[in-house]
Coordinates of C-alpha atoms and ligand atoms in Angstrom, one line a residue:
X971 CA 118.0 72.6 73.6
X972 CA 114.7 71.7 74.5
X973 CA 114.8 68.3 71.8
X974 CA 117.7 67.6 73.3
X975 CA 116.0 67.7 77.0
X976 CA 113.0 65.9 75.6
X977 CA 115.3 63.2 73.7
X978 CA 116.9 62.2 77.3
X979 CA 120.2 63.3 76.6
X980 CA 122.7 63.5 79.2
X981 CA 122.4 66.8 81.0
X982 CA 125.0 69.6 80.3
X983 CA 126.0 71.7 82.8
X984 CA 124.2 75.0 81.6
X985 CA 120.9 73.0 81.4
X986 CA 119.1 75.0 84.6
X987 CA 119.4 78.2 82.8
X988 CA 118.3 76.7 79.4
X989 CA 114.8 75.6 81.3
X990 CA 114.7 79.2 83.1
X991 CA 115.1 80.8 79.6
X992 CA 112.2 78.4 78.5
X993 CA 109.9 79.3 80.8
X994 CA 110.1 83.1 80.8
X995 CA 109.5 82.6 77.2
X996 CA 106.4 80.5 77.6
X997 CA 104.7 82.8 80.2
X998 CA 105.3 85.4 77.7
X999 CA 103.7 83.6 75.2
X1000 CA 100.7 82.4 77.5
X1001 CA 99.9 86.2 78.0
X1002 CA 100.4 87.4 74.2
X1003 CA 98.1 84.0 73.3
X1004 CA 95.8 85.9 76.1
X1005 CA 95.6 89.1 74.8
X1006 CA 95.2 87.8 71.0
X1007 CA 92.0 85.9 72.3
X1008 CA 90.6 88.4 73.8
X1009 CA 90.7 90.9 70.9
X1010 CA 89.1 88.2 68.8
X1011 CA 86.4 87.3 71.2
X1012 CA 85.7 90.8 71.5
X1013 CA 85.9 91.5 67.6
X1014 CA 83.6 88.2 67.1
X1015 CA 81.0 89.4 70.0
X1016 CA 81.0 92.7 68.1
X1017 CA 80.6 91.3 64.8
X1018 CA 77.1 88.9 65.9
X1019 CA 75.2 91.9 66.2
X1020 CA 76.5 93.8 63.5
X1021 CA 76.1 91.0 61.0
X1022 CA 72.3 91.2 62.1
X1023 CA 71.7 94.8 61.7
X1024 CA 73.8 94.5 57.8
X1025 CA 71.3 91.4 57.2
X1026 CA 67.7 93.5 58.5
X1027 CA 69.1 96.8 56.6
X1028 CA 69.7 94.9 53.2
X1029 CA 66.2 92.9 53.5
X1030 CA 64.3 96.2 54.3
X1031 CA 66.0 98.1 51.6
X1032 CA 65.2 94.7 49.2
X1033 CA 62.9 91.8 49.6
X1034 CA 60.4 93.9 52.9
X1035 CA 60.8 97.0 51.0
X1036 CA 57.4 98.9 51.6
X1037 CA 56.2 96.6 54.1
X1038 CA 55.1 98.2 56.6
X1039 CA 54.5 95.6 59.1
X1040 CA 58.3 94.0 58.8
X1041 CA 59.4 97.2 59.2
X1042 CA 58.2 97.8 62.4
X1043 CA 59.5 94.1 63.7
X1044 CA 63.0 94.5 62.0
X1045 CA 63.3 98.2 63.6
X1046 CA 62.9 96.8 66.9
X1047 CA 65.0 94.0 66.3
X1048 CA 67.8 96.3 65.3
X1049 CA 67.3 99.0 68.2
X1050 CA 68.1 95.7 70.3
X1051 CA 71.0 94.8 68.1
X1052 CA 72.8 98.1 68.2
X1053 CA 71.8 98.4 72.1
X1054 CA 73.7 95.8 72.3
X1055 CA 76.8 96.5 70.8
X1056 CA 76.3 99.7 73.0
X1057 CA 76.5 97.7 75.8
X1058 CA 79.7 95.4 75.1
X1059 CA 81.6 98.8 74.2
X1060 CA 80.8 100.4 77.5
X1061 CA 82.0 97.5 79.0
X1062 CA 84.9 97.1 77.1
X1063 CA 85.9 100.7 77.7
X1064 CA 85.1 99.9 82.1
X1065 CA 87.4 97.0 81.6
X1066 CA 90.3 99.2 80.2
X1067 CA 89.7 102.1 82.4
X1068 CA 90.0 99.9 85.5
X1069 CA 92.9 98.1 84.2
X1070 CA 94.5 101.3 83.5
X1071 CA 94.4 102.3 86.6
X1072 CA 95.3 99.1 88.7
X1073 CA 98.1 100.6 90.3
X1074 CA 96.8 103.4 91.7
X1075 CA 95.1 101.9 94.7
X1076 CA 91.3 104.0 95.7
X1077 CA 91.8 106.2 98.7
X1078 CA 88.2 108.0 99.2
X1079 CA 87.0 106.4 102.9
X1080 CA 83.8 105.4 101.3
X1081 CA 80.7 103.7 103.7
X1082 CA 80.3 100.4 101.7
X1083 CA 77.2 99.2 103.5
X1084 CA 75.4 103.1 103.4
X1085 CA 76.6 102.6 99.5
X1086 CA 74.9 99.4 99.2
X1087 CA 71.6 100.3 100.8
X1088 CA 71.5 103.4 98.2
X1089 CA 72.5 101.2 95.4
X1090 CA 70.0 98.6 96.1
X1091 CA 67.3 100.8 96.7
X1092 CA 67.8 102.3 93.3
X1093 CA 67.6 98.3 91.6
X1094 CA 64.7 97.4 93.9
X1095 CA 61.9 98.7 91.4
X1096 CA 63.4 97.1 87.8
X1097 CA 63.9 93.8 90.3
X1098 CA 60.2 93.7 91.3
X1099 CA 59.4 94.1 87.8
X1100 CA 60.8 90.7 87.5
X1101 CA 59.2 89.4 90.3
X1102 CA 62.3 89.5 92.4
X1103 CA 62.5 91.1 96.0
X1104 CA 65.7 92.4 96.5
X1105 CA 66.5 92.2 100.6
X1106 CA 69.2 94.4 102.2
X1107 CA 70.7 93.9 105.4
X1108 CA 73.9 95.8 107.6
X1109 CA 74.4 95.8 111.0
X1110 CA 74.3 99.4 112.4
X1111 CA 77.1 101.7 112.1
X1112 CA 79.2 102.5 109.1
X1113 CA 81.7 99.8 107.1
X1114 CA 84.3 102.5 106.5
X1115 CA 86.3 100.9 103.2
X1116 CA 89.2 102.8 101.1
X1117 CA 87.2 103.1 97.5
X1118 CA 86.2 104.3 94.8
X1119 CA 82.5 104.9 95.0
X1120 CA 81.4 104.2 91.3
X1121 CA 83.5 101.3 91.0
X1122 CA 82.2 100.3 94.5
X1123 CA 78.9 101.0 93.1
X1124 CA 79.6 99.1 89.7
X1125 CA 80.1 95.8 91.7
X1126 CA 76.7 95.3 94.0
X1127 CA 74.8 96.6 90.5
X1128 CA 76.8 93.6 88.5
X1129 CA 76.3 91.0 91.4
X1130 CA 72.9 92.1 92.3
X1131 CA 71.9 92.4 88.3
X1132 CA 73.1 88.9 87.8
X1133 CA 71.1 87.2 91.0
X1134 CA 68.3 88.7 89.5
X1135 CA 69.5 87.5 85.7
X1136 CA 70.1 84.1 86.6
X1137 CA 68.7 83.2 90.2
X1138 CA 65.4 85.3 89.8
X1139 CA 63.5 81.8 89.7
X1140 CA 64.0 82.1 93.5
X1141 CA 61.9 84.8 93.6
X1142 CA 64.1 86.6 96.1
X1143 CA 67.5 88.1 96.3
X1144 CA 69.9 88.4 100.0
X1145 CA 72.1 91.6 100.3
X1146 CA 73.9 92.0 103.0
X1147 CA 76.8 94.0 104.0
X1148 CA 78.9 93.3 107.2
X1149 CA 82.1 93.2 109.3
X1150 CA 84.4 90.4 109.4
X1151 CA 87.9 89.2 110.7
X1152 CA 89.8 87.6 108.2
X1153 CA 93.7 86.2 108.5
X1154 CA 94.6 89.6 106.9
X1155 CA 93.1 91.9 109.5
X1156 CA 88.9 93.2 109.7
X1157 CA 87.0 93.5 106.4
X1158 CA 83.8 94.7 104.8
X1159 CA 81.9 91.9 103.3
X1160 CA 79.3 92.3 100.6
X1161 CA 77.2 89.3 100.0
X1162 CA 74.9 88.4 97.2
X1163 CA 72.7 85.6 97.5
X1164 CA 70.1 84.0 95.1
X1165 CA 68.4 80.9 95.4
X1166 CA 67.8 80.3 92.1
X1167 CA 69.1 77.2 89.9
X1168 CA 72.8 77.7 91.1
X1169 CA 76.2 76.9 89.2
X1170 CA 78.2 73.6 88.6
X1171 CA 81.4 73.5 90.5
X1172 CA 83.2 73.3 87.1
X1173 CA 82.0 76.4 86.2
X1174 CA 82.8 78.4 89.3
X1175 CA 86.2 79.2 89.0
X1176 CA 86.4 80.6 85.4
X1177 CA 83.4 82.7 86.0
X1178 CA 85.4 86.0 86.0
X1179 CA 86.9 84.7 82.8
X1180 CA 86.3 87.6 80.5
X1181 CA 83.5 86.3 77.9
X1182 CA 83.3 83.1 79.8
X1183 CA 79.3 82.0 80.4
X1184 CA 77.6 78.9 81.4
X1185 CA 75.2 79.3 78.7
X1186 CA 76.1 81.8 75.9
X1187 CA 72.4 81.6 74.4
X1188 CA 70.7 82.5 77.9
X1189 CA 73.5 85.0 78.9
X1190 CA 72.9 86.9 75.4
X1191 CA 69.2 86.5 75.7
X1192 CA 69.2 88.5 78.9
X1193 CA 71.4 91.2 77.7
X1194 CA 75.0 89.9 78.8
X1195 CA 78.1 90.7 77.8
X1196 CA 80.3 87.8 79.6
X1197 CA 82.2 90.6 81.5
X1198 CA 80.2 91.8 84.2
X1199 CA 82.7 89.6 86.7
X1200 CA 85.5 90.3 85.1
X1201 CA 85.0 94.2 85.5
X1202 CA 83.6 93.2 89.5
X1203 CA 86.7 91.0 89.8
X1204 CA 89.4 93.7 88.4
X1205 CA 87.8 96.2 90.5
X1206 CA 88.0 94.5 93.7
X1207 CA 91.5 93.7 93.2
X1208 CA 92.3 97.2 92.9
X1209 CA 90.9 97.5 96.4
X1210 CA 93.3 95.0 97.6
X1211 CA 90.1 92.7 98.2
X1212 CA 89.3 89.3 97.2
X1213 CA 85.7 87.8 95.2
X1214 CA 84.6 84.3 96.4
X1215 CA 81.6 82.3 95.2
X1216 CA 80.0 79.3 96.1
X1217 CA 77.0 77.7 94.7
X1218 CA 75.3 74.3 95.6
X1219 CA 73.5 73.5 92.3
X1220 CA 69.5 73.5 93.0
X1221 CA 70.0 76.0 95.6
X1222 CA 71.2 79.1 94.5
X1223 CA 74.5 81.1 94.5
X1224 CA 76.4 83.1 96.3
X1225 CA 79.3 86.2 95.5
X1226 CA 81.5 87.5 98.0
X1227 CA 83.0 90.4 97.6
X1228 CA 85.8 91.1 100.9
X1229 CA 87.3 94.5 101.1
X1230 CA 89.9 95.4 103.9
X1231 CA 88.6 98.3 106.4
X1232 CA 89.6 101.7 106.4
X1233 CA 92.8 101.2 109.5
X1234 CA 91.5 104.4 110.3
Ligands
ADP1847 P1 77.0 88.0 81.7 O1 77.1 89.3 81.0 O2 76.9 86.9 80.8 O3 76.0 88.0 82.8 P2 79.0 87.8 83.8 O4 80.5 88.0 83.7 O5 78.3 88.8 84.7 O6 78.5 87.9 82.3 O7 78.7 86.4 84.3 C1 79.2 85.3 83.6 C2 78.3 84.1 83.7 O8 78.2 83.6 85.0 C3 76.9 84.3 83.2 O9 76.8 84.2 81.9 C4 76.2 83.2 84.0 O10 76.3 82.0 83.2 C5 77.0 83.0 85.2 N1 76.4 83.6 86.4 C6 76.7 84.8 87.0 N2 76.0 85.0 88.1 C7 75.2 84.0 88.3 C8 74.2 83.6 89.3 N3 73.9 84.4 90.3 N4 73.6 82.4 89.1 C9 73.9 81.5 88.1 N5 74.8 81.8 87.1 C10 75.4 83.0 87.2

């Protein structure tokens, strides 16, 4: 049917449901083509560091056997190696979880700017250590949301762990939380802001592409996994909000994340 649509043939009359028929099936497709990439990005992020550790056991059990000094340097490589994998399997398993429970929307009235003053406060330290200073800022008075508190938790650590990842050049890092009217009705805002190098527009909207980085090499090299957005962006969709970013390369970035208030 669809040779005979591609071959300009004249139309028969069934021809609208033939093209509906097609398209179901494609979207199908796109999502089973989704889902098989994903399961073999994931099996191919796994299988990096695991190729490593095979590679430093077999040399340390062979060729470095006795030597006491590439023992040592291999051990540490490995702890980091195996860390690592640790890390991509806890976020695997967030990513699930979350997904898992999509439909049941978060209920707990949770204070999102007392929750991000906490969370900050506990990130402040490890950022300093960097030599980034992490700001916060909320005007007084609570910013009652409808939450989840680790999830709510989960998404200023990712947003504020990657302005200090990837904009800590800047030397300084903006948090604020705040009240604002949107089409929808009044909503929480939680804004990250790093004036670091920034991100090309191309980028910007496959960010919370699960796996997706600018620069796989760097993004490894600090101890990414490619999904920390992804897990922000699921969760905030779960709380009926939206994530927005904008960047002005040179200048820094910023991630929005908008939540609707509590209407009580
Ligand atoms: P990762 O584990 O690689 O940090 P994320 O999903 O958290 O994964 O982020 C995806 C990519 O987005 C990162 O690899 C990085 O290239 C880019 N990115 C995220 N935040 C920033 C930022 N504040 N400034 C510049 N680039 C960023």
């Amino acid at each position: 049917t669809v040779s005979a649509l591609d071959s300009g043939e004249e139309a028969a009359p069934e021809r609208p449901a033939v093209m509906l028929v097609f398209r179901d099936l494609t979207e199908e497709r796109r999502l089973e083509m989704m889902r098989a990439d994903f399961v073999s990005n994931a099996s191919h992020e796994l299988r990096t560091p695991l190729a490593s550790l095979l590679g430093f056991i077999e040399t340390l059990q062979g060729p470095a056997r006795g030597d006491e000094k590439a023992r040592e340097r291999f051990l540490d490589i490995m702890r980091e190696q195996a860390r690592r994998m640790a890390r991509l399997i806890d976020d695997l398993l967030s990513l699930s979880r979350i997904e898992m429970s999509e439909h049941r929307r978060p209920e707990t009235p949770i204070d999102l700017a007392d929750l991000a003053r906490q969370t900050v406060e506990t990130m402040r330290k490890a950022a300093e250590d960097r030599g980034v200073a992490v700001a916060f800022s909320a005007p007084d008075g609570p910013l009652v949301v409808p939450g989840e508190r680790d999830d709510l938790i989960r998404v200023v650590e990712n947003l504020v762990e990657n302005a200090v990842k990837y904009g800590g050049d800047g030397g300084r890092v903006e948090v604020t939380a705040r009240r604002i009217a949107t089409t929808t009705g009044p909503a929480a805002e939680l804004a990250v802001r790093d004036f670091g190098p920034g991100i090309a527009p191309e980028h910007l909207p496959r960010l919370t592409e699960r796996f997706y980085r600018v620069d796989t090499a760097a993004s490894r090299a600090k101890g990414g996994t490619g999904l920390g957005l992804a897990i922000v962006k699921h969760i905030v969709i779960r709380h009926r909000g939206r994530l927005a970013m904008e960047s002005k390369p040179g200048e820094g970035a910023t991630f929005r994340a908008i939540f609707p208030l509590d209407p009580a």
